[in-house]
mmCIF file of N, CA and C in Angstrom:
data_model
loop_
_atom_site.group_PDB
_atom_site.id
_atom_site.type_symbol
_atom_site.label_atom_id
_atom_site.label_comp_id
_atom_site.label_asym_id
_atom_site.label_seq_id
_atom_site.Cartn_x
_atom_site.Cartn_y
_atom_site.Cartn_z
ATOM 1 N N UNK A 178 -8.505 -26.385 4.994
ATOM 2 C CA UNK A 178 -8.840 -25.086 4.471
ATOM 3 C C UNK A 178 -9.256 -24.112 5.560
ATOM 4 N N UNK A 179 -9.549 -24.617 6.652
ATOM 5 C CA UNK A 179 -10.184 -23.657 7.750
ATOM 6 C C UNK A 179 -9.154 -22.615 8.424
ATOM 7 N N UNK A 180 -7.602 -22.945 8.671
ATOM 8 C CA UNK A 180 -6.639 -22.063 8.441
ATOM 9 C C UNK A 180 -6.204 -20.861 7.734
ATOM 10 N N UNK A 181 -6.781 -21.252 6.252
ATOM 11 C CA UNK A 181 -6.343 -20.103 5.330
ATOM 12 C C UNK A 181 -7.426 -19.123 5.225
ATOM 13 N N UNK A 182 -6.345 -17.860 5.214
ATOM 14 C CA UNK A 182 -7.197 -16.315 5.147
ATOM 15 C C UNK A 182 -6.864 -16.022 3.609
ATOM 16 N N UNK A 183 -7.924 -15.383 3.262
ATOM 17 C CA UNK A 183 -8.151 -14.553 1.721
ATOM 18 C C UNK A 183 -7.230 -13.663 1.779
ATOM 19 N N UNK A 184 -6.701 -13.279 0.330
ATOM 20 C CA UNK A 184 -6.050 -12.472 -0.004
ATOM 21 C C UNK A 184 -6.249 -11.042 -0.434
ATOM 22 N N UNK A 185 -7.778 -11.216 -1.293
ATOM 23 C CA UNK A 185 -8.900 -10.678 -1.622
ATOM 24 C C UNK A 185 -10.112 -10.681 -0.673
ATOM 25 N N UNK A 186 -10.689 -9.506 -0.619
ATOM 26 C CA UNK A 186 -12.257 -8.740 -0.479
ATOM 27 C C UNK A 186 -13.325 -8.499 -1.160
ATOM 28 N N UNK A 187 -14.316 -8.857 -1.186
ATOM 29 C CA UNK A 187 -15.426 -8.474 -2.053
ATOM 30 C C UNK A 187 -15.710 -6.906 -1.432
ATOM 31 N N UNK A 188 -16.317 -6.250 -2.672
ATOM 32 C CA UNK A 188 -16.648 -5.244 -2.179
ATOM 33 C C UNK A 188 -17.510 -4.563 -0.671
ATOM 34 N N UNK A 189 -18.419 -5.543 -0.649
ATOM 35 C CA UNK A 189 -19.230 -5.630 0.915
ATOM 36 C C UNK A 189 -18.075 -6.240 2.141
ATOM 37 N N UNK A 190 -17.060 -7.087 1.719
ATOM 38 C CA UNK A 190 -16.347 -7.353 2.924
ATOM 39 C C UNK A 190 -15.429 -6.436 2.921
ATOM 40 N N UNK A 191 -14.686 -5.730 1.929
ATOM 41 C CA UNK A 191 -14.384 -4.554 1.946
ATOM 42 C C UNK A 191 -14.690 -3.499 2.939
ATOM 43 N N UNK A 192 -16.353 -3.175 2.797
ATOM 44 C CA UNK A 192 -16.435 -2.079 3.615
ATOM 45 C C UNK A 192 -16.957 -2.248 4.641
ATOM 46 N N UNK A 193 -17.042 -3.910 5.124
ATOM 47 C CA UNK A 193 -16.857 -3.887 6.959
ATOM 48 C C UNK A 193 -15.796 -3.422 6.989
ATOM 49 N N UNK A 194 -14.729 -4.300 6.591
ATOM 50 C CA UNK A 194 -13.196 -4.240 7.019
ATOM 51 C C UNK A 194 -12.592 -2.753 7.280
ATOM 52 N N UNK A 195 -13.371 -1.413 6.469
ATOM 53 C CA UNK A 195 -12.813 -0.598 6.423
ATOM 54 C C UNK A 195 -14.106 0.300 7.315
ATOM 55 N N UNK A 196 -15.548 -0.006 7.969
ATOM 56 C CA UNK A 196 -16.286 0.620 8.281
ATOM 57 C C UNK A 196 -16.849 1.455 8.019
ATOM 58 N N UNK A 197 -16.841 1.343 6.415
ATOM 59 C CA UNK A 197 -17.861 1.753 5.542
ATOM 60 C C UNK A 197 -18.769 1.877 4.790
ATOM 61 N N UNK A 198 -19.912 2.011 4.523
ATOM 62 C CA UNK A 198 -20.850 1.639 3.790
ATOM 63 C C UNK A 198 -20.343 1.158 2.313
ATOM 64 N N UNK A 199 -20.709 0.295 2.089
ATOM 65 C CA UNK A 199 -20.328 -0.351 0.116
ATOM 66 C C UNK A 199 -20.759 0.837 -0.989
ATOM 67 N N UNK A 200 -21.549 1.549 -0.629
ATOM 68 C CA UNK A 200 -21.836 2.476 -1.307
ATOM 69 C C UNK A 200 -20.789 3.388 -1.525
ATOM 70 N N UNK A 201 -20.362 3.590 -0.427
ATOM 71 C CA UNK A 201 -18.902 4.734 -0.242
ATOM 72 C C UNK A 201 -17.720 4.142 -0.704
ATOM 73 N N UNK A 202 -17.871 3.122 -0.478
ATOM 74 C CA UNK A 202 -16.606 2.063 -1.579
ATOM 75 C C UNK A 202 -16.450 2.472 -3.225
ATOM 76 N N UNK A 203 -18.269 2.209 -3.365
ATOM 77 C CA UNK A 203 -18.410 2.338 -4.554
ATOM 78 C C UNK A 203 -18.055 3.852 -5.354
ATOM 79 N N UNK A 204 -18.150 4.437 -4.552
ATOM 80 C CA UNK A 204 -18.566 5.947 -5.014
ATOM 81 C C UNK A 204 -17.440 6.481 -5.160
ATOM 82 N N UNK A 205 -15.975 5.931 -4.039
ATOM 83 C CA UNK A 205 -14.568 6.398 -4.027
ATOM 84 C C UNK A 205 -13.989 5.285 -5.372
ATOM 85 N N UNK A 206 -14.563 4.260 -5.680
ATOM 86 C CA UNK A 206 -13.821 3.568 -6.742
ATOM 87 C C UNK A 206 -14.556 4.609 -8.583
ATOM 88 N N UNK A 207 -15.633 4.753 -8.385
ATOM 89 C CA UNK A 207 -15.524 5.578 -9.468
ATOM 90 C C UNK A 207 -15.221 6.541 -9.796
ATOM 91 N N UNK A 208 -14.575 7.355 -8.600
ATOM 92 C CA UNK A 208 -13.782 8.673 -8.360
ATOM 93 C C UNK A 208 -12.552 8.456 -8.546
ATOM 94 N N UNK A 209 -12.089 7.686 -8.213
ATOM 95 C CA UNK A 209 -10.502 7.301 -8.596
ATOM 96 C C UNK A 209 -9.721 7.690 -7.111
ATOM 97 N N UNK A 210 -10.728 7.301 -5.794
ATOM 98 C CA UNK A 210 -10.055 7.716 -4.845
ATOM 99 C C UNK A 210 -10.102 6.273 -3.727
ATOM 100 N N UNK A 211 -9.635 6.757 -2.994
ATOM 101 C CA UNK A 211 -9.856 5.551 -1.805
ATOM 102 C C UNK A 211 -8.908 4.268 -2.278
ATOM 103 N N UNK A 212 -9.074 3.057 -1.674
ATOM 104 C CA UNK A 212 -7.916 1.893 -1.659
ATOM 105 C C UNK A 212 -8.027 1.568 -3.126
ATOM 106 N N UNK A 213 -7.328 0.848 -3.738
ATOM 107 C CA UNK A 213 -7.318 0.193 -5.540
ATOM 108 C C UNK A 213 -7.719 -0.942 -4.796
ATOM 109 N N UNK A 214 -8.955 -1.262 -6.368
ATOM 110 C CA UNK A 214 -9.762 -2.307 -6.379
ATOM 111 C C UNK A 214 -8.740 -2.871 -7.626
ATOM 112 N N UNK A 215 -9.513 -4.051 -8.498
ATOM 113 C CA UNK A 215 -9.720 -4.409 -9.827
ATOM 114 C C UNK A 215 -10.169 -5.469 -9.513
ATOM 115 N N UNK A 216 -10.625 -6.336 -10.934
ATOM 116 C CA UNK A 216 -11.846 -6.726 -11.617
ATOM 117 C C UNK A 216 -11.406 -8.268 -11.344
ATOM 118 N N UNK A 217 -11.516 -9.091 -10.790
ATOM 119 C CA UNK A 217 -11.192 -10.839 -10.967
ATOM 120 C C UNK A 217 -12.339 -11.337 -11.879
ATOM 121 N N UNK A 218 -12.675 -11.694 -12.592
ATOM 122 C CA UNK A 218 -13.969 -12.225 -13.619
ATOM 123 C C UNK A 218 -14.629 -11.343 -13.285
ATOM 124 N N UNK A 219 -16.332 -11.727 -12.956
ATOM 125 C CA UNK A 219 -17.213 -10.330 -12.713
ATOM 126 C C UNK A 219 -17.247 -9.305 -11.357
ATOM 127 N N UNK A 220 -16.716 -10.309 -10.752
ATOM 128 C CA UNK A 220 -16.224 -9.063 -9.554
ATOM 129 C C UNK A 220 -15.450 -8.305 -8.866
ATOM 130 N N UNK A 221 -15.906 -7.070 -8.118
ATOM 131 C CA UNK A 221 -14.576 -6.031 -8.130
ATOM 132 C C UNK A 221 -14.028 -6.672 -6.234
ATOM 133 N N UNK A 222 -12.834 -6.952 -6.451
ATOM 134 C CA UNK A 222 -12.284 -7.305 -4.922
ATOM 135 C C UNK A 222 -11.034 -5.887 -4.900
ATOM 136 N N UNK A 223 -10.908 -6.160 -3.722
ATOM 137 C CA UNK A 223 -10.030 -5.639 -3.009
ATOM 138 C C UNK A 223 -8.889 -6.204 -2.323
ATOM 139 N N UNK A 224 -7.592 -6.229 -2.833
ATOM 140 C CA UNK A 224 -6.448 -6.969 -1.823
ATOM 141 C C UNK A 224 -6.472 -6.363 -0.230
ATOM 142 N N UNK A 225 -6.519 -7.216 0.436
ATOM 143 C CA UNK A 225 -6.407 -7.337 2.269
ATOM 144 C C UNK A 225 -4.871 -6.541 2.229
ATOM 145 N N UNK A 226 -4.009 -6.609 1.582
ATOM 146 C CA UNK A 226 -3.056 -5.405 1.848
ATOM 147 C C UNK A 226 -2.996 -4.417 1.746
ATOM 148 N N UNK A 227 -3.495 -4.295 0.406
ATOM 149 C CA UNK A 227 -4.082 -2.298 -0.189
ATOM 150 C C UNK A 227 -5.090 -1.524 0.952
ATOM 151 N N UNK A 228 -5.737 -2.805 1.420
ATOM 152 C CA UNK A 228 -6.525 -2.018 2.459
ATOM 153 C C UNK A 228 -6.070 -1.358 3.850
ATOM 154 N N UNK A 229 -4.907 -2.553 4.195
ATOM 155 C CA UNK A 229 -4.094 -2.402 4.940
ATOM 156 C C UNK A 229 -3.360 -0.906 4.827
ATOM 157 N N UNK A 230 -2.839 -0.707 3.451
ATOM 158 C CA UNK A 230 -1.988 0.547 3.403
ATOM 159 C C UNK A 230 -3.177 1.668 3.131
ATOM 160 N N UNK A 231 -3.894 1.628 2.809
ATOM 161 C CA UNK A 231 -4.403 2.718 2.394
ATOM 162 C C UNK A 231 -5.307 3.369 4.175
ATOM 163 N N UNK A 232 -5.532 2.177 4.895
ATOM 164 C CA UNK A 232 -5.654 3.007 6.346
ATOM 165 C C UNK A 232 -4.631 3.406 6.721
ATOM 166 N N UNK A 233 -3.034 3.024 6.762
ATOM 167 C CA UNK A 233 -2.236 3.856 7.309
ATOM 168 C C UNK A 233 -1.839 4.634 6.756
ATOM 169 N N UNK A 234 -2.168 4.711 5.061
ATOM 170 C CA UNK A 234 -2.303 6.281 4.615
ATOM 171 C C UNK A 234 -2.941 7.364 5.437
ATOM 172 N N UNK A 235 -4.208 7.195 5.528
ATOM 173 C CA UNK A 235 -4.932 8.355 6.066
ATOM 174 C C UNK A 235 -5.268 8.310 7.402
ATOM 175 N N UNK A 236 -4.402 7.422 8.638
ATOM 176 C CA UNK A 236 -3.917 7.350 9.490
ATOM 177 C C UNK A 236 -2.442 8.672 9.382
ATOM 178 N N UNK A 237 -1.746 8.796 8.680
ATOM 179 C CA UNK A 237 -0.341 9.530 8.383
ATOM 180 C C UNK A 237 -0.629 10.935 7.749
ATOM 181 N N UNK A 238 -1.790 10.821 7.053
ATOM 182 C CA UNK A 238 -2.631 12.112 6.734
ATOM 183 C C UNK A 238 -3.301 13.127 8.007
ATOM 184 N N UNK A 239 -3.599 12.369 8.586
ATOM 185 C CA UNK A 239 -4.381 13.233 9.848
ATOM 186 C C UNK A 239 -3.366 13.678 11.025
ATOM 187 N N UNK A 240 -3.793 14.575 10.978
ATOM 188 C CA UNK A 240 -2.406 16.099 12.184
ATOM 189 C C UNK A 240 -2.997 14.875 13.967
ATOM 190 N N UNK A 241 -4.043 14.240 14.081
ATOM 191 C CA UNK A 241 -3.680 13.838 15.441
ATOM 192 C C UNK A 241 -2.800 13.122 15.126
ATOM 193 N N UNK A 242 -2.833 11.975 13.992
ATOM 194 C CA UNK A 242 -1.343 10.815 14.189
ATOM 195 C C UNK A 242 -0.009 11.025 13.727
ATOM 196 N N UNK A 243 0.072 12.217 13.019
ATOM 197 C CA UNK A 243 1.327 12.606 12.704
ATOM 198 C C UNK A 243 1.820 13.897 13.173
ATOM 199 N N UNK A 244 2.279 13.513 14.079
ATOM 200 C CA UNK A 244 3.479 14.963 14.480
ATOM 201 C C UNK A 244 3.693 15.900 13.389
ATOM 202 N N UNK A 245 4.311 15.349 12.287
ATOM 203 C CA UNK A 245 4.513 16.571 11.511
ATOM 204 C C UNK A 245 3.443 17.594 10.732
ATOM 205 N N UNK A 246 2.671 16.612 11.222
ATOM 206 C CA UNK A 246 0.953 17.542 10.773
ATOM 207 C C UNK A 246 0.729 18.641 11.157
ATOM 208 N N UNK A 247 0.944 18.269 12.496
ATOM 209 C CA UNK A 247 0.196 18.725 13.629
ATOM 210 C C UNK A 247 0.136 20.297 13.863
ATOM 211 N N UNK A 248 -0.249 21.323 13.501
ATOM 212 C CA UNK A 248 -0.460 22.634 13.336
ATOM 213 C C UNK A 248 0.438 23.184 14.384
ATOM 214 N N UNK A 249 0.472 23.016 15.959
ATOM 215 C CA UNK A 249 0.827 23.192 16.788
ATOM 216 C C UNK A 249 2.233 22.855 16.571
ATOM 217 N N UNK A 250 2.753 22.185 16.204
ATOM 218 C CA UNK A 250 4.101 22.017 15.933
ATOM 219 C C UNK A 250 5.257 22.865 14.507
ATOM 220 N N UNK A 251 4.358 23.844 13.819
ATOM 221 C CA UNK A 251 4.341 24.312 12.894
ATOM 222 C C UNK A 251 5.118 25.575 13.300
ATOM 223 N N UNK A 252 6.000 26.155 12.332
ATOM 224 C CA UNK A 252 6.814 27.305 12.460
ATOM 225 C C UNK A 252 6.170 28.717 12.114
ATOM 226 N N UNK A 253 5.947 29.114 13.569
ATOM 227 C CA UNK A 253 5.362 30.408 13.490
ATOM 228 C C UNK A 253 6.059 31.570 12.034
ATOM 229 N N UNK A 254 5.213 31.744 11.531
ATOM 230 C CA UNK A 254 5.201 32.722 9.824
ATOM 231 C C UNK A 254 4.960 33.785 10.120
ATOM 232 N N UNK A 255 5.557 35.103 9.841
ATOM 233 C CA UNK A 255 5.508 36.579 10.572
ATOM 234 C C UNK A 255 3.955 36.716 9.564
ATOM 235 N N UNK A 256 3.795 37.508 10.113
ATOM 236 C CA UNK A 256 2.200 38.203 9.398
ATOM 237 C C UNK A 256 2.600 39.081 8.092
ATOM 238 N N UNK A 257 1.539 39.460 7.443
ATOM 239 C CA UNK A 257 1.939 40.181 5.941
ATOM 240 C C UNK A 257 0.733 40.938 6.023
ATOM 241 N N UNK A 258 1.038 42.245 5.643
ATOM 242 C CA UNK A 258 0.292 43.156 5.354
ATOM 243 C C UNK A 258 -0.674 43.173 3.873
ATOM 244 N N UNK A 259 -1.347 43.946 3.401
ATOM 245 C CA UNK A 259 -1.976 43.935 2.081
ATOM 246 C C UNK A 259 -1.411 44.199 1.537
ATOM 247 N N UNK A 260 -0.245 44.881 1.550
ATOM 248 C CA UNK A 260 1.196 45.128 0.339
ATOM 249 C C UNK A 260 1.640 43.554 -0.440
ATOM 250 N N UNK A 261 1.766 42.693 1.095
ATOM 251 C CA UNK A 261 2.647 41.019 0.650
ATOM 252 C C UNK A 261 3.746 41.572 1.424
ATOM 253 N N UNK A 262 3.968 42.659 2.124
ATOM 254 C CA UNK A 262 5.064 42.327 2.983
ATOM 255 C C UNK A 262 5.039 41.923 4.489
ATOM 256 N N UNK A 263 6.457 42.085 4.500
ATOM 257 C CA UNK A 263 5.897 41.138 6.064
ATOM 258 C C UNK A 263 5.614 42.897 6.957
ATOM 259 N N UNK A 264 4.594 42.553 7.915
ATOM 260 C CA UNK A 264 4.406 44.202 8.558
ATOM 261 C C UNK A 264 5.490 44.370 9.326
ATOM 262 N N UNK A 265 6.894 43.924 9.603
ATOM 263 C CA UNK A 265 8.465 44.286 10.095
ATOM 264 C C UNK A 265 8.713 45.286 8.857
ATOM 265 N N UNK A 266 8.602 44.437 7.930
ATOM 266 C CA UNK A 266 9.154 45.473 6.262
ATOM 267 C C UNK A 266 8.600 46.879 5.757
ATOM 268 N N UNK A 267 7.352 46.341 6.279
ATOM 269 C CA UNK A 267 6.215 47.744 5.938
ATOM 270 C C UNK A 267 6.561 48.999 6.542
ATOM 271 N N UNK A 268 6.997 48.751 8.075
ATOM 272 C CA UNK A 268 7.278 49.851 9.359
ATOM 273 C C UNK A 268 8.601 50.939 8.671
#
């Protein structure tokens, strides 16, 4: 048995794994945000994969790790006047 890794997280190993307080676990599971939990008998675990994806979610969310984020890489938008036109149109 000393080989095999869990499949499942308890909520506290959860939020080492993810470096967060259990509280903040808790607080994103009754929000309906952060990695999916559910219920095995009385306790709430977490699959070691969901956790997996849900950091390279918001790894892919953030403009440093994704290029296409990244503001700086973004297509300069002509300016608009208080009309809504662009100030080329206004002139």
């Amino acid at each position: 048995m000393a080989g095999i890794s869990r499949a499942v997280l308890t909520t506290d190993e959860a939020a080492t794994y993810l470096g967060v307080a259990p509280s903040t676990l808790r607080t994103w599971r009754h929000r309906r945000v952060g990695p999916p939990s559910f219920r095995m008998g009385a306790k709430v675990v977490y699959r070691l994969a969901a956790l997996d994806a849900y950091l390279v979610e918001c790894e892919m969310a953030d403009s440093r790790s994704n290029p296409d984020l990244d503001p700086r890489n973004a297509a300069i938008r002509p300016r608009r006047g208080r009309s809504g036109l662009r100030l080329a149109e206004a002139a």
